[in-house]
DNA sequence: AGGATCTACTGTAGCGGTACAGAAACCGAG
DNA sequence: CTCGGTTTCTGTACCGCTACAGTAGATCCT
């Protein structure tokens, strides 16, 4: 015995890649070990009711012994035809999307609602390499298109794949479903609130909602500025008939930087408005700050209205009058609308027979940043 | 000719499932149309250099005509062995993770850094259904484990799958890589700053960093409270030697609600501390608010130090002295560490030969919420 | 006793691609 | 005219799993 060379000496005769190539453990490996068919092992993992509890135990034990984790997800996806994941298509810059607490809260709510269904959420950057375009190459059962102004090529891929789609904060294309904020009534209420306080010289501070002059509107770009347009429409529906004197100031982006520039422009106006309707709480918060820096009182000299009712609205001094959107609800609705769209594509029972379009309500919240129009 | 029945009349002879079952368009369909092999069509899409430009054009045109979008992602994943996606394992509650601006900014940075590589990010809720456990069932090339205190079952799945893993804000297991915040020096500097201002009665307001009494520490739970422990260790490394009188107040969770309770406890202390070191800016911000409500001046009566340098730190009144962590950098590093770990698993050249462990620096930022110890 | 119905397991036939090793045609050089 | 080297396309062999239709034996009912 002692002269017998160690068995290991003969292992891996050709010493392939230095041990990296350990033959993979598959269903078959386990099946051979237990002495059953591959199908039985598959059932032991995926359909326990198809075999006796006793055999299942033995199979699972053998699998454990061999270090078999379970059916390979990739292979399972191919064989089953479902992926267990849905995509979320984001704006050009994913980072920006996450900086925005509104977007972040929305994603969180979506993921949370989806978790119990076992669906994972895949974030799809709309850009990609030449080689890899997530919207085209990531396996998924459906996708959420979230306010993707501009870059429509990713959306085009999703459409071509005929994936169940839900457009959020953006009008839908084709037979996709949609979840839109019912912005107009909320915006209208905010404007009416200012009118009721006696304001007649009112400004908007909002992101651009039209295309640059001379650019032909591309139908594929229908989503651009949709949200701003709706909010402006809501504001105007109250202010127009009342004959208020309206000044619109456009800011490039919903960021503190641009908001600050916009606020300065606003306060430099020869006939300074007595109230301002802002695209977001961030903008409103910035206006408050700039006004304070100039020694103007809010709401004494200037009433400010925000939008979203984000945490910032309550953190601001004075706390912002704003239009609340229920982000948690929006996320939940988006998630269920998507799962229903997927069910529809699969022809499941009880699934909707066509695309669904949901409006999420908005509501005016009056706090301390608005007050009666100053005398004189 | 006019007597010939319309060709359509004979289409779909067995009228299968009412049109739902339109035979799927695959590589083969296109290949037959063009009269080439399946392989050639595959190459037309995936490896253009393998065929003549002219033929490729014809293939692509035919594909377009037939409505063939491109190789099926699921099948491609199986055949190629790579998925084009990485997972991010989140805390029990995905929603909570996204509420937290720190976490949100981190994810954004990760996704942004990953975008150019064409990798999508899959959010893995650590829970799932009985049937579906994302950490086990989602195809991915690797994963980030982000501060997943407690629930280790999902992590266990990832480990068993032998996926390339990067632990973030949590000590790594096995041969996983890690990206940790270098909390101690920053925390130490914050504590030293208070000492330099003359403070000797100092409180901590932090999330629990130990296990409840009587619970045996489970090695698998090594990650629990890691961050708090590090910060406390940093604070103590300065305060201990200086002989400061330290009171630790534990809060259940890094939320405004618990922070508020903690702040009250703190201010009710018989011998009220003159300064407080907080686990986060959110906690510090809350302390400022509660102090203000009680008519205490910050920093006149109480110095407050935050942590993270989140946007809240600058929004607070007075602006918070805090310890900055560079979230964008942390995200970038986490992303590249993960791609390197994946490269290593694939045995690519230039890949690291072992797990990598990166420390992200922290830095004290002095603002207005700290001042000299009050006289008397 | 003789079907009808279950339960427990197996075999076959894909799912829709890609890798890799040819084979055939082409091409300039010796 | 032959020969090595390209370029261009093809055939085969998987990737690892699941759906579905069976088969065989056990159980039940009348």
PDB file of N, CA, C and O (backbone and C1' of nucleotides) in Angstrom, chain A residues 131 136, chain B residues 26-28 30-31 36-60 63 68 70-72 76 80, chain C residues 17-23, chain D residues 7-13:
ATOM      1  N   UNK A 131     -21.438  47.477 -27.570  1.00  0.00           N
ATOM      2  CA  UNK A 131     -21.719  46.035 -27.535  1.00  0.00           C
ATOM      3  C   UNK A 131     -23.009  45.719 -26.795  1.00  0.00           C
ATOM      4  O   UNK A 131     -23.770  44.870 -27.200  1.00  0.00           O
ATOM      5  N   UNK A 136     -31.936  46.342 -24.605  1.00  0.00           N
ATOM      6  CA  UNK A 136     -32.049  45.294 -25.620  1.00  0.00           C
ATOM      7  C   UNK A 136     -31.586  43.944 -25.099  1.00  0.00           C
ATOM      8  O   UNK A 136     -32.107  42.909 -25.504  1.00  0.00           O
TER       9      UNK A 136
ATOM     10  N   UNK B  26     -37.210  33.342 -34.694  1.00  0.00           N
ATOM     11  CA  UNK B  26     -35.902  33.058 -34.104  1.00  0.00           C
ATOM     12  C   UNK B  26     -34.822  33.247 -35.154  1.00  0.00           C
ATOM     13  O   UNK B  26     -35.104  33.615 -36.293  1.00  0.00           O
ATOM     14  N   UNK B  27     -33.621  32.987 -34.739  1.00  0.00           N
ATOM     15  CA  UNK B  27     -32.504  33.044 -35.672  1.00  0.00           C
ATOM     16  C   UNK B  27     -32.807  32.192 -36.897  1.00  0.00           C
ATOM     17  O   UNK B  27     -32.523  32.567 -38.029  1.00  0.00           O
ATOM     18  N   UNK B  28     -33.380  31.002 -36.659  1.00  0.00           N
ATOM     19  CA  UNK B  28     -33.638  30.065 -37.748  1.00  0.00           C
ATOM     20  C   UNK B  28     -34.581  30.662 -38.786  1.00  0.00           C
ATOM     21  O   UNK B  28     -34.372  30.519 -39.980  1.00  0.00           O
ATOM     22  N   UNK B  30     -35.007  33.704 -39.613  1.00  0.00           N
ATOM     23  CA  UNK B  30     -34.283  34.665 -40.433  1.00  0.00           C
ATOM     24  C   UNK B  30     -33.323  33.933 -41.372  1.00  0.00           C
ATOM     25  O   UNK B  30     -33.215  34.261 -42.559  1.00  0.00           O
ATOM     26  N   UNK B  31     -32.663  32.924 -40.828  1.00  0.00           N
ATOM     27  CA  UNK B  31     -31.715  32.162 -41.634  1.00  0.00           C
ATOM     28  C   UNK B  31     -32.416  31.563 -42.851  1.00  0.00           C
ATOM     29  O   UNK B  31     -31.923  31.653 -43.983  1.00  0.00           O
ATOM     30  N   UNK B  36     -29.325  31.253 -45.454  1.00  0.00           N
ATOM     31  CA  UNK B  36     -27.988  31.030 -44.892  1.00  0.00           C
ATOM     32  C   UNK B  36     -28.139  30.182 -43.630  1.00  0.00           C
ATOM     33  O   UNK B  36     -29.254  29.849 -43.231  1.00  0.00           O
ATOM     34  N   UNK B  37     -27.012  29.868 -43.016  1.00  0.00           N
ATOM     35  CA  UNK B  37     -27.105  29.069 -41.798  1.00  0.00           C
ATOM     36  C   UNK B  37     -27.453  29.950 -40.602  1.00  0.00           C
ATOM     37  O   UNK B  37     -27.246  31.164 -40.624  1.00  0.00           O
ATOM     38  N   UNK B  38     -27.946  29.290 -39.587  1.00  0.00           N
ATOM     39  CA  UNK B  38     -28.322  30.002 -38.379  1.00  0.00           C
ATOM     40  C   UNK B  38     -27.126  30.761 -37.811  1.00  0.00           C
ATOM     41  O   UNK B  38     -27.215  31.870 -37.325  1.00  0.00           O
ATOM     42  N   UNK B  39     -25.986  30.103 -37.895  1.00  0.00           N
ATOM     43  CA  UNK B  39     -24.754  30.678 -37.360  1.00  0.00           C
ATOM     44  C   UNK B  39     -24.442  32.018 -38.011  1.00  0.00           C
ATOM     45  O   UNK B  39     -23.971  32.961 -37.355  1.00  0.00           O
ATOM     46  N   UNK B  40     -24.695  32.099 -39.286  1.00  0.00           N
ATOM     47  CA  UNK B  40     -24.399  33.336 -40.005  1.00  0.00           C
ATOM     48  C   UNK B  40     -25.275  34.481 -39.501  1.00  0.00           C
ATOM     49  O   UNK B  40     -24.812  35.609 -39.334  1.00  0.00           O
ATOM     50  N   UNK B  41     -26.516  34.160 -39.220  1.00  0.00           N
ATOM     51  CA  UNK B  41     -27.405  35.201 -38.694  1.00  0.00           C
ATOM     52  C   UNK B  41     -26.914  35.635 -37.312  1.00  0.00           C
ATOM     53  O   UNK B  41     -26.856  36.824 -37.008  1.00  0.00           O
ATOM     54  N   UNK B  42     -26.554  34.661 -36.516  1.00  0.00           N
ATOM     55  CA  UNK B  42     -26.033  34.982 -35.191  1.00  0.00           C
ATOM     56  C   UNK B  42     -24.848  35.921 -35.310  1.00  0.00           C
ATOM     57  O   UNK B  42     -24.764  36.933 -34.620  1.00  0.00           O
ATOM     58  N   UNK B  43     -23.950  35.586 -36.218  1.00  0.00           N
ATOM     59  CA  UNK B  43     -22.774  36.426 -36.409  1.00  0.00           C
ATOM     60  C   UNK B  43     -23.142  37.824 -36.899  1.00  0.00           C
ATOM     61  O   UNK B  43     -22.518  38.808 -36.501  1.00  0.00           O
ATOM     62  N   UNK B  44     -24.143  37.897 -37.748  1.00  0.00           N
ATOM     63  CA  UNK B  44     -24.554  39.202 -38.261  1.00  0.00           C
ATOM     64  C   UNK B  44     -24.885  40.132 -37.103  1.00  0.00           C
ATOM     65  O   UNK B  44     -24.611  41.331 -37.142  1.00  0.00           O
ATOM     66  N   UNK B  45     -25.473  39.568 -36.051  1.00  0.00           N
ATOM     67  CA  UNK B  45     -25.838  40.394 -34.910  1.00  0.00           C
ATOM     68  C   UNK B  45     -24.700  40.557 -33.914  1.00  0.00           C
ATOM     69  O   UNK B  45     -24.463  41.646 -33.421  1.00  0.00           O
ATOM     70  N   UNK B  46     -24.013  39.476 -33.647  1.00  0.00           N
ATOM     71  CA  UNK B  46     -23.087  39.511 -32.530  1.00  0.00           C
ATOM     72  C   UNK B  46     -21.618  39.637 -32.902  1.00  0.00           C
ATOM     73  O   UNK B  46     -20.812  40.055 -32.070  1.00  0.00           O
ATOM     74  N   UNK B  47     -21.273  39.262 -34.115  1.00  0.00           N
ATOM     75  CA  UNK B  47     -19.856  39.350 -34.493  1.00  0.00           C
ATOM     76  C   UNK B  47     -19.712  39.746 -35.953  1.00  0.00           C
ATOM     77  O   UNK B  47     -19.342  38.928 -36.805  1.00  0.00           O
ATOM     78  N   UNK B  48     -19.980  41.016 -36.208  1.00  0.00           N
ATOM     79  CA  UNK B  48     -20.028  41.541 -37.582  1.00  0.00           C
ATOM     80  C   UNK B  48     -18.774  41.239 -38.401  1.00  0.00           C
ATOM     81  O   UNK B  48     -18.844  41.204 -39.626  1.00  0.00           O
ATOM     82  N   UNK B  49     -17.656  41.044 -37.732  1.00  0.00           N
ATOM     83  CA  UNK B  49     -16.422  40.838 -38.477  1.00  0.00           C
ATOM     84  C   UNK B  49     -16.344  39.439 -39.073  1.00  0.00           C
ATOM     85  O   UNK B  49     -15.413  39.116 -39.801  1.00  0.00           O
ATOM     86  N   UNK B  50     -17.337  38.627 -38.750  1.00  0.00           N
ATOM     87  CA  UNK B  50     -17.273  37.248 -39.224  1.00  0.00           C
ATOM     88  C   UNK B  50     -17.962  37.026 -40.569  1.00  0.00           C
ATOM     89  O   UNK B  50     -18.004  35.920 -41.068  1.00  0.00           O
ATOM     90  N   UNK B  51     -18.534  38.069 -41.113  1.00  0.00           N
ATOM     91  CA  UNK B  51     -19.149  37.885 -42.438  1.00  0.00           C
ATOM     92  C   UNK B  51     -18.999  39.149 -43.266  1.00  0.00           C
ATOM     93  O   UNK B  51     -18.626  40.209 -42.759  1.00  0.00           O
ATOM     94  N   UNK B  52     -19.277  39.029 -44.545  1.00  0.00           N
ATOM     95  CA  UNK B  52     -19.112  40.185 -45.431  1.00  0.00           C
ATOM     96  C   UNK B  52     -20.178  41.229 -45.125  1.00  0.00           C
ATOM     97  O   UNK B  52     -21.294  40.901 -44.729  1.00  0.00           O
ATOM     98  N   UNK B  53     -19.804  42.459 -45.294  1.00  0.00           N
ATOM     99  CA  UNK B  53     -20.717  43.560 -45.007  1.00  0.00           C
ATOM    100  C   UNK B  53     -21.996  43.428 -45.823  1.00  0.00           C
ATOM    101  O   UNK B  53     -23.097  43.687 -45.332  1.00  0.00           O
ATOM    102  N   UNK B  54     -21.824  42.975 -47.036  1.00  0.00           N
ATOM    103  CA  UNK B  54     -22.980  42.870 -47.928  1.00  0.00           C
ATOM    104  C   UNK B  54     -23.999  41.862 -47.398  1.00  0.00           C
ATOM    105  O   UNK B  54     -25.189  42.159 -47.266  1.00  0.00           O
ATOM    106  N   UNK B  55     -23.491  40.695 -47.045  1.00  0.00           N
ATOM    107  CA  UNK B  55     -24.398  39.665 -46.521  1.00  0.00           C
ATOM    108  C   UNK B  55     -25.038  40.115 -45.208  1.00  0.00           C
ATOM    109  O   UNK B  55     -26.221  39.920 -44.970  1.00  0.00           O
ATOM    110  N   UNK B  56     -24.233  40.754 -44.383  1.00  0.00           N
ATOM    111  CA  UNK B  56     -24.751  41.232 -43.110  1.00  0.00           C
ATOM    112  C   UNK B  56     -25.934  42.170 -43.330  1.00  0.00           C
ATOM    113  O   UNK B  56     -26.967  42.050 -42.675  1.00  0.00           O
ATOM    114  N   UNK B  57     -25.775  43.050 -44.283  1.00  0.00           N
ATOM    115  CA  UNK B  57     -26.868  43.962 -44.606  1.00  0.00           C
ATOM    116  C   UNK B  57     -28.131  43.192 -44.942  1.00  0.00           C
ATOM    117  O   UNK B  57     -29.220  43.501 -44.461  1.00  0.00           O
ATOM    118  N   UNK B  58     -27.964  42.190 -45.801  1.00  0.00           N
ATOM    119  CA  UNK B  58     -29.124  41.412 -46.230  1.00  0.00           C
ATOM    120  C   UNK B  58     -29.776  40.717 -45.044  1.00  0.00           C
ATOM    121  O   UNK B  58     -31.004  40.671 -44.925  1.00  0.00           O
ATOM    122  N   UNK B  59     -28.939  40.167 -44.190  1.00  0.00           N
ATOM    123  CA  UNK B  59     -29.475  39.469 -43.024  1.00  0.00           C
ATOM    124  C   UNK B  59     -30.254  40.435 -42.137  1.00  0.00           C
ATOM    125  O   UNK B  59     -31.398  40.167 -41.739  1.00  0.00           O
ATOM    126  N   UNK B  60     -29.638  41.585 -41.858  1.00  0.00           N
ATOM    127  CA  UNK B  60     -30.278  42.563 -40.991  1.00  0.00           C
ATOM    128  C   UNK B  60     -31.599  43.049 -41.591  1.00  0.00           C
ATOM    129  O   UNK B  60     -32.594  43.232 -40.878  1.00  0.00           O
ATOM    130  N   UNK B  63     -34.148  40.384 -41.158  1.00  0.00           N
ATOM    131  CA  UNK B  63     -34.554  40.342 -39.750  1.00  0.00           C
ATOM    132  C   UNK B  63     -35.567  41.444 -39.478  1.00  0.00           C
ATOM    133  O   UNK B  63     -36.605  41.222 -38.848  1.00  0.00           O
ATOM    134  N   UNK B  68     -37.712  40.555 -36.380  1.00  0.00           N
ATOM    135  CA  UNK B  68     -36.802  39.910 -35.441  1.00  0.00           C
ATOM    136  C   UNK B  68     -35.955  40.982 -34.771  1.00  0.00           C
ATOM    137  O   UNK B  68     -35.239  41.726 -35.438  1.00  0.00           O
ATOM    138  N   UNK B  70     -33.559  40.693 -32.407  1.00  0.00           N
ATOM    139  CA  UNK B  70     -32.168  40.377 -32.104  1.00  0.00           C
ATOM    140  C   UNK B  70     -32.142  39.131 -31.256  1.00  0.00           C
ATOM    141  O   UNK B  70     -33.199  38.664 -30.842  1.00  0.00           O
ATOM    142  N   UNK B  71     -30.961  38.618 -31.007  1.00  0.00           N
ATOM    143  CA  UNK B  71     -30.847  37.385 -30.235  1.00  0.00           C
ATOM    144  C   UNK B  71     -31.587  37.485 -28.906  1.00  0.00           C
ATOM    145  O   UNK B  71     -31.493  38.496 -28.221  1.00  0.00           O
ATOM    146  N   UNK B  72     -32.299  36.467 -28.571  1.00  0.00           N
ATOM    147  CA  UNK B  72     -33.041  36.428 -27.316  1.00  0.00           C
ATOM    148  C   UNK B  72     -32.071  36.500 -26.137  1.00  0.00           C
ATOM    149  O   UNK B  72     -31.177  35.662 -26.005  1.00  0.00           O
ATOM    150  N   UNK B  76     -29.148  33.829 -24.969  1.00  0.00           N
ATOM    151  CA  UNK B  76     -27.784  34.288 -25.081  1.00  0.00           C
ATOM    152  C   UNK B  76     -27.045  34.139 -23.750  1.00  0.00           C
ATOM    153  O   UNK B  76     -25.880  33.734 -23.716  1.00  0.00           O
ATOM    154  N   UNK B  80     -23.776  31.971 -23.545  1.00  0.00           N
ATOM    155  CA  UNK B  80     -22.517  32.677 -23.320  1.00  0.00           C
ATOM    156  C   UNK B  80     -21.959  32.483 -21.919  1.00  0.00           C
ATOM    157  O   UNK B  80     -20.767  32.622 -21.693  1.00  0.00           O
TER     158      UNK B  80
ATOM    159  P    DG C  17     -32.838  33.525 -30.871  1.00  0.00           P
ATOM    160  O5'  DG C  17     -31.356  33.917 -30.455  1.00  0.00           O
ATOM    161  C5'  DG C  17     -30.281  33.091 -30.769  1.00  0.00           C
ATOM    162  C4'  DG C  17     -29.431  32.897 -29.550  1.00  0.00           C
ATOM    163  C3'  DG C  17     -27.960  32.864 -29.892  1.00  0.00           C
ATOM    164  O3'  DG C  17     -27.323  34.029 -29.412  1.00  0.00           O
ATOM    165  C1'  DG C  17     -28.666  30.840 -28.768  1.00  0.00           C
ATOM    166  P    DT C  18     -26.044  34.517 -30.156  1.00  0.00           P
ATOM    167  O5'  DT C  18     -24.903  33.544 -29.614  1.00  0.00           O
ATOM    168  C5'  DT C  18     -24.569  33.578 -28.238  1.00  0.00           C
ATOM    169  C4'  DT C  18     -23.496  32.553 -27.980  1.00  0.00           C
ATOM    170  C3'  DT C  18     -22.223  32.759 -28.789  1.00  0.00           C
ATOM    171  O3'  DT C  18     -21.133  32.497 -27.937  1.00  0.00           O
ATOM    172  C1'  DT C  18     -23.079  30.594 -29.186  1.00  0.00           C
ATOM    173  P    DA C  19     -19.722  33.039 -28.291  1.00  0.00           P
ATOM    174  O5'  DA C  19     -18.841  31.701 -28.281  1.00  0.00           O
ATOM    175  C5'  DA C  19     -18.949  30.807 -27.187  1.00  0.00           C
ATOM    176  C4'  DA C  19     -18.152  29.555 -27.463  1.00  0.00           C
ATOM    177  C3'  DA C  19     -16.833  29.766 -28.195  1.00  0.00           C
ATOM    178  O3'  DA C  19     -15.881  28.868 -27.659  1.00  0.00           O
ATOM    179  C1'  DA C  19     -18.254  28.374 -29.493  1.00  0.00           C
ATOM    180  P    DC C  20     -14.344  29.064 -27.952  1.00  0.00           P
ATOM    181  O5'  DC C  20     -14.050  27.780 -28.827  1.00  0.00           O
ATOM    182  C5'  DC C  20     -14.912  26.632 -28.679  1.00  0.00           C
ATOM    183  C4'  DC C  20     -14.737  25.735 -29.883  1.00  0.00           C
ATOM    184  C3'  DC C  20     -13.474  26.025 -30.711  1.00  0.00           C
ATOM    185  O3'  DC C  20     -12.927  24.795 -31.116  1.00  0.00           O
ATOM    186  C1'  DC C  20     -15.335  26.101 -32.097  1.00  0.00           C
ATOM    187  P    DA C  21     -11.372  24.737 -31.626  1.00  0.00           P
ATOM    188  O5'  DA C  21     -11.389  23.397 -32.499  1.00  0.00           O
ATOM    189  C5'  DA C  21     -12.475  22.484 -32.331  1.00  0.00           C
ATOM    190  C4'  DA C  21     -13.008  22.084 -33.700  1.00  0.00           C
ATOM    191  C3'  DA C  21     -11.921  21.952 -34.766  1.00  0.00           C
ATOM    192  O3'  DA C  21     -12.231  20.830 -35.574  1.00  0.00           O
ATOM    193  C1'  DA C  21     -13.558  23.441 -35.513  1.00  0.00           C
ATOM    194  P    DG C  22     -11.163  20.263 -36.631  1.00  0.00           P
ATOM    195  O5'  DG C  22     -11.058  21.450 -37.679  1.00  0.00           O
ATOM    196  C5'  DG C  22     -11.102  21.170 -39.050  1.00  0.00           C
ATOM    197  C4'  DG C  22     -12.523  20.921 -39.525  1.00  0.00           C
ATOM    198  C3'  DG C  22     -12.638  20.947 -41.029  1.00  0.00           C
ATOM    199  O3'  DG C  22     -13.560  19.983 -41.488  1.00  0.00           O
ATOM    200  C1'  DG C  22     -13.879  22.754 -40.109  1.00  0.00           C
ATOM    201  P    DA C  23     -13.255  19.213 -42.847  1.00  0.00           P
ATOM    202  O5'  DA C  23     -13.904  20.200 -43.915  1.00  0.00           O
ATOM    203  C5'  DA C  23     -15.320  20.277 -44.038  1.00  0.00           C
ATOM    204  C4'  DA C  23     -15.678  21.360 -45.019  1.00  0.00           C
ATOM    205  C3'  DA C  23     -14.882  21.294 -46.338  1.00  0.00           C
ATOM    206  O3'  DA C  23     -15.799  21.549 -47.383  1.00  0.00           O
ATOM    207  C1'  DA C  23     -14.650  23.429 -45.352  1.00  0.00           C
TER     208       DA C  23
ATOM    209  P    DT D   7      -8.117  38.412 -43.590  1.00  0.00           P
ATOM    210  O5'  DT D   7      -9.427  37.905 -44.323  1.00  0.00           O
ATOM    211  C5'  DT D   7      -9.580  38.173 -45.715  1.00  0.00           C
ATOM    212  C4'  DT D   7     -10.812  37.459 -46.222  1.00  0.00           C
ATOM    213  C3'  DT D   7     -12.092  37.732 -45.404  1.00  0.00           C
ATOM    214  O3'  DT D   7     -13.099  38.153 -46.310  1.00  0.00           O
ATOM    215  C1'  DT D   7     -11.808  35.417 -45.762  1.00  0.00           C
ATOM    216  P    DT D   8     -14.512  38.683 -45.753  1.00  0.00           P
ATOM    217  O5'  DT D   8     -15.409  37.373 -45.874  1.00  0.00           O
ATOM    218  C5'  DT D   8     -15.507  36.715 -47.127  1.00  0.00           C
ATOM    219  C4'  DT D   8     -16.370  35.482 -46.981  1.00  0.00           C
ATOM    220  C3'  DT D   8     -17.596  35.660 -46.084  1.00  0.00           C
ATOM    221  O3'  DT D   8     -18.728  35.246 -46.830  1.00  0.00           O
ATOM    222  C1'  DT D   8     -16.413  33.718 -45.484  1.00  0.00           C
ATOM    223  P    DC D   9     -20.192  35.580 -46.334  1.00  0.00           P
ATOM    224  O5'  DC D   9     -20.589  34.136 -45.764  1.00  0.00           O
ATOM    225  C5'  DC D   9     -20.805  33.091 -46.712  1.00  0.00           C
ATOM    226  C4'  DC D   9     -20.656  31.747 -46.050  1.00  0.00           C
ATOM    227  C3'  DC D   9     -21.793  31.356 -45.109  1.00  0.00           C
ATOM    228  O3'  DC D   9     -22.514  30.277 -45.695  1.00  0.00           O
ATOM    229  C1'  DC D   9     -19.657  30.684 -44.288  1.00  0.00           C
ATOM    230  P    DT D  10     -23.794  29.718 -44.997  1.00  0.00           P
ATOM    231  O5'  DT D  10     -23.192  28.404 -44.354  1.00  0.00           O
ATOM    232  C5'  DT D  10     -22.602  27.413 -45.205  1.00  0.00           C
ATOM    233  C4'  DT D  10     -22.197  26.225 -44.377  1.00  0.00           C
ATOM    234  C3'  DT D  10     -23.306  25.618 -43.527  1.00  0.00           C
ATOM    235  O3'  DT D  10     -23.224  24.213 -43.687  1.00  0.00           O
ATOM    236  C1'  DT D  10     -21.441  26.085 -42.181  1.00  0.00           C
ATOM    237  P    DG D  11     -24.530  23.335 -43.450  1.00  0.00           P
ATOM    238  O5'  DG D  11     -23.978  22.281 -42.392  1.00  0.00           O
ATOM    239  C5'  DG D  11     -22.583  22.003 -42.362  1.00  0.00           C
ATOM    240  C4'  DG D  11     -22.257  21.105 -41.178  1.00  0.00           C
ATOM    241  C3'  DG D  11     -23.445  20.475 -40.460  1.00  0.00           C
ATOM    242  O3'  DG D  11     -23.121  19.113 -40.166  1.00  0.00           O
ATOM    243  C1'  DG D  11     -22.214  21.888 -38.953  1.00  0.00           C
ATOM    244  P    DT D  12     -24.025  18.231 -39.284  1.00  0.00           P
ATOM    245  O5'  DT D  12     -23.333  18.379 -37.865  1.00  0.00           O
ATOM    246  C5'  DT D  12     -21.905  18.250 -37.785  1.00  0.00           C
ATOM    247  C4'  DT D  12     -21.452  18.414 -36.349  1.00  0.00           C
ATOM    248  C3'  DT D  12     -22.341  17.723 -35.307  1.00  0.00           C
ATOM    249  O3'  DT D  12     -21.482  17.075 -34.387  1.00  0.00           O
ATOM    250  C1'  DT D  12     -22.096  20.006 -34.756  1.00  0.00           C
ATOM    251  P    DA D  13     -22.095  16.067 -33.317  1.00  0.00           P
ATOM    252  O5'  DA D  13     -21.783  16.846 -31.969  1.00  0.00           O
ATOM    253  C5'  DA D  13     -20.507  17.471 -31.783  1.00  0.00           C
ATOM    254  C4'  DA D  13     -20.615  18.455 -30.625  1.00  0.00           C
ATOM    255  C3'  DA D  13     -21.432  17.917 -29.455  1.00  0.00           C
ATOM    256  O3'  DA D  13     -20.744  18.227 -28.256  1.00  0.00           O
ATOM    257  C1'  DA D  13     -22.258  19.997 -30.101  1.00  0.00           C
TER     258       DA D  13
END
